Amino acid sequence: MDLKSFILQPRKWQWGVLDCTLFTADWVLDQRGVDPGADLRGTYDSASSANAIIASYGGIEALVDAKLSAVGIYRVDQPIHGDIGIVRCVTGFDLDNAEIKEIPAIK
């Protein structure tokens, strides 16, 4: 499937099932047939439990590196369309809970 079709699929956001990190893992699963987030799925159900897992890896960058390299995906100097990276953006579902965080995203 191409990236546009993947992004436009209807989804229901849920911690530990479909969130920012697992969305990118789903993209890898679709494109490569391997799930870098398999061992994370269903192991957390809130922002605090997700943050605890991220902290246990030493941060989101280290977590993403570990999960992607485990399935044979490594950093590149010049990312191309469809590659996964870390972006800084506003997160949260309302202004009271909004914060700037680093999250995985698809280029």
PDB file of C-alpha atoms in Angstrom:
ATOM      1  CA  MET A   1       0.000   0.000   0.000  1.00  0.00           C
ATOM      2  CA  ASP A   2       1.244   3.511  -0.653  1.00  0.00           C
ATOM      3  CA  LEU A   3       1.765   5.981   2.187  1.00  0.00           C
ATOM      4  CA  LYS A   4      -1.239   8.162   1.346  1.00  0.00           C
ATOM      5  CA  SER A   5      -3.593   5.158   1.384  1.00  0.00           C
ATOM      6  CA  PHE A   6      -2.049   3.956   4.643  1.00  0.00           C
ATOM      7  CA  ILE A   7      -2.512   7.330   6.336  1.00  0.00           C
ATOM      8  CA  LEU A   8      -6.100   7.701   5.097  1.00  0.00           C
ATOM      9  CA  GLN A   9      -7.270   4.373   6.550  1.00  0.00           C
ATOM     10  CA  PRO A  10      -9.831   4.854   9.327  1.00  0.00           C
ATOM     11  CA  ARG A  11      -8.357   4.144  12.754  1.00  0.00           C
ATOM     12  CA  LYS A  12      -9.311   4.506  16.396  1.00  0.00           C
ATOM     13  CA  TRP A  13      -6.512   5.913  18.563  1.00  0.00           C
ATOM     14  CA  GLN A  14      -5.824   3.977  21.761  1.00  0.00           C
ATOM     15  CA  TRP A  15      -2.739   3.761  23.999  1.00  0.00           C
ATOM     16  CA  GLY A  16      -0.881   0.478  23.424  1.00  0.00           C
ATOM     17  CA  VAL A  17      -3.027  -0.431  20.429  1.00  0.00           C
ATOM     18  CA  LEU A  18      -2.794   2.470  17.990  1.00  0.00           C
ATOM     19  CA  ASP A  19      -0.804   5.501  19.112  1.00  0.00           C
ATOM     20  CA  CYS A  20       2.006   7.535  17.572  1.00  0.00           C
ATOM     21  CA  THR A  21       4.647   4.855  18.108  1.00  0.00           C
ATOM     22  CA  LEU A  22       2.505   1.915  17.032  1.00  0.00           C
ATOM     23  CA  PHE A  23       1.212   3.822  13.995  1.00  0.00           C
ATOM     24  CA  THR A  24       4.764   3.879  12.646  1.00  0.00           C
ATOM     25  CA  ALA A  25       5.205   0.210  13.608  1.00  0.00           C
ATOM     26  CA  ASP A  26       2.040  -0.558  11.608  1.00  0.00           C
ATOM     27  CA  TRP A  27       3.624   1.168   8.608  1.00  0.00           C
ATOM     28  CA  VAL A  28       6.709  -1.049   8.900  1.00  0.00           C
ATOM     29  CA  LEU A  29       4.468  -4.109   9.232  1.00  0.00           C
ATOM     30  CA  ASP A  30       2.579  -3.085   6.095  1.00  0.00           C
ATOM     31  CA  GLN A  31       5.742  -2.402   4.091  1.00  0.00           C
ATOM     32  CA  ARG A  32       8.113  -5.094   5.397  1.00  0.00           C
ATOM     33  CA  GLY A  33       5.889  -7.769   6.886  1.00  0.00           C
ATOM     34  CA  VAL A  34       7.535  -7.522  10.323  1.00  0.00           C
ATOM     35  CA  ASP A  35       6.187  -5.727  13.373  1.00  0.00           C
ATOM     36  CA  PRO A  36       8.799  -3.731  15.309  1.00  0.00           C
ATOM     37  CA  GLY A  37       6.179  -2.956  17.962  1.00  0.00           C
ATOM     38  CA  ALA A  38       4.912  -6.502  18.529  1.00  0.00           C
ATOM     39  CA  ASP A  39       6.315  -6.786  22.048  1.00  0.00           C
ATOM     40  CA  LEU A  40       4.906  -3.375  23.004  1.00  0.00           C
ATOM     41  CA  ARG A  41       1.334  -3.926  21.858  1.00  0.00           C
ATOM     42  CA  GLY A  42      -1.086  -4.246  24.732  1.00  0.00           C
ATOM     43  CA  THR A  43       1.580  -3.631  27.394  1.00  0.00           C
ATOM     44  CA  TYR A  44       0.471  -0.071  28.243  1.00  0.00           C
ATOM     45  CA  ASP A  45      -2.827   1.761  28.364  1.00  0.00           C
ATOM     46  CA  SER A  46      -2.090   5.355  29.341  1.00  0.00           C
ATOM     47  CA  ALA A  47       0.341   8.197  28.790  1.00  0.00           C
ATOM     48  CA  SER A  48       2.074   7.422  32.078  1.00  0.00           C
ATOM     49  CA  SER A  49       2.585   3.737  31.297  1.00  0.00           C
ATOM     50  CA  ALA A  50       3.771   4.607  27.767  1.00  0.00           C
ATOM     51  CA  ASN A  51       6.195   7.150  29.209  1.00  0.00           C
ATOM     52  CA  ALA A  52       7.519   4.525  31.646  1.00  0.00           C
ATOM     53  CA  ILE A  53       8.332   2.194  28.740  1.00  0.00           C
ATOM     54  CA  ILE A  54       9.948   5.035  26.789  1.00  0.00           C
ATOM     55  CA  ALA A  55      12.029   5.980  29.850  1.00  0.00           C
ATOM     56  CA  SER A  56      13.129   2.354  30.310  1.00  0.00           C
ATOM     57  CA  TYR A  57      14.769   2.553  26.875  1.00  0.00           C
ATOM     58  CA  GLY A  58      16.398   5.901  27.606  1.00  0.00           C
ATOM     59  CA  GLY A  59      13.965   7.986  25.555  1.00  0.00           C
ATOM     60  CA  ILE A  60      11.877   7.777  22.396  1.00  0.00           C
ATOM     61  CA  GLU A  61      14.872   7.956  20.068  1.00  0.00           C
ATOM     62  CA  ALA A  62      16.539   4.992  21.776  1.00  0.00           C
ATOM     63  CA  LEU A  63      13.276   3.025  21.789  1.00  0.00           C
ATOM     64  CA  VAL A  64      12.671   3.615  18.087  1.00  0.00           C
ATOM     65  CA  ASP A  65      16.310   2.772  17.262  1.00  0.00           C
ATOM     66  CA  ALA A  66      16.088  -0.479  19.238  1.00  0.00           C
ATOM     67  CA  LYS A  67      12.792  -1.583  17.732  1.00  0.00           C
ATOM     68  CA  LEU A  68      13.680  -0.703  14.145  1.00  0.00           C
ATOM     69  CA  SER A  69      17.203  -2.115  14.216  1.00  0.00           C
ATOM     70  CA  ALA A  70      15.770  -5.371  15.606  1.00  0.00           C
ATOM     71  CA  VAL A  71      13.892  -5.768  12.301  1.00  0.00           C
ATOM     72  CA  GLY A  72      16.789  -4.650  10.100  1.00  0.00           C
ATOM     73  CA  ILE A  73      15.972  -0.957   9.692  1.00  0.00           C
ATOM     74  CA  TYR A  74      18.795   1.461  10.438  1.00  0.00           C
ATOM     75  CA  ARG A  75      19.406   5.213  10.420  1.00  0.00           C
ATOM     76  CA  VAL A  76      20.184   6.916   7.130  1.00  0.00           C
ATOM     77  CA  ASP A  77      21.746  10.285   6.393  1.00  0.00           C
ATOM     78  CA  GLN A  78      19.164  11.231   3.784  1.00  0.00           C
ATOM     79  CA  PRO A  79      15.684   9.960   4.680  1.00  0.00           C
ATOM     80  CA  ILE A  80      13.302   9.325   1.813  1.00  0.00           C
ATOM     81  CA  HIS A  81       9.526   9.213   1.476  1.00  0.00           C
ATOM     82  CA  GLY A  82       8.221   6.482   3.794  1.00  0.00           C
ATOM     83  CA  ASP A  83      11.166   6.464   6.224  1.00  0.00           C
ATOM     84  CA  ILE A  84      10.533   6.785   9.957  1.00  0.00           C
ATOM     85  CA  GLY A  85      12.015   9.601  11.984  1.00  0.00           C
ATOM     86  CA  ILE A  86      11.475  11.531  15.180  1.00  0.00           C
ATOM     87  CA  VAL A  87       9.617  14.843  15.037  1.00  0.00           C
ATOM     88  CA  ARG A  88       8.849  17.443  17.671  1.00  0.00           C
ATOM     89  CA  CYS A  89       5.195  18.447  17.737  1.00  0.00           C
ATOM     90  CA  VAL A  90       2.300  19.509  19.917  1.00  0.00           C
ATOM     91  CA  THR A  91       0.507  16.512  21.423  1.00  0.00           C
ATOM     92  CA  GLY A  92      -2.616  16.132  23.536  1.00  0.00           C
ATOM     93  CA  PHE A  93      -6.317  16.057  22.934  1.00  0.00           C
ATOM     94  CA  ASP A  94      -7.128  19.510  24.268  1.00  0.00           C
ATOM     95  CA  LEU A  95      -5.335  22.752  25.071  1.00  0.00           C
ATOM     96  CA  ASP A  96      -5.181  22.006  28.790  1.00  0.00           C
ATOM     97  CA  ASN A  97      -3.146  18.852  28.166  1.00  0.00           C
ATOM     98  CA  ALA A  98      -1.147  19.999  25.143  1.00  0.00           C
ATOM     99  CA  GLU A  99       2.620  19.736  25.292  1.00  0.00           C
ATOM    100  CA  ILE A 100       5.522  19.616  22.880  1.00  0.00           C
ATOM    101  CA  LYS A 101       6.958  16.110  22.615  1.00  0.00           C
ATOM    102  CA  GLU A 102       9.187  14.077  20.350  1.00  0.00           C
ATOM    103  CA  ILE A 103       7.275  11.295  18.600  1.00  0.00           C
ATOM    104  CA  PRO A 104       7.985   8.838  15.780  1.00  0.00           C
ATOM    105  CA  ALA A 105       6.555   9.845  12.414  1.00  0.00           C
ATOM    106  CA  ILE A 106       6.671   8.782   8.781  1.00  0.00           C
ATOM    107  CA  LYS A 107       8.360  11.067   6.257  1.00  0.00           C
TER     108      LYS A 107
END
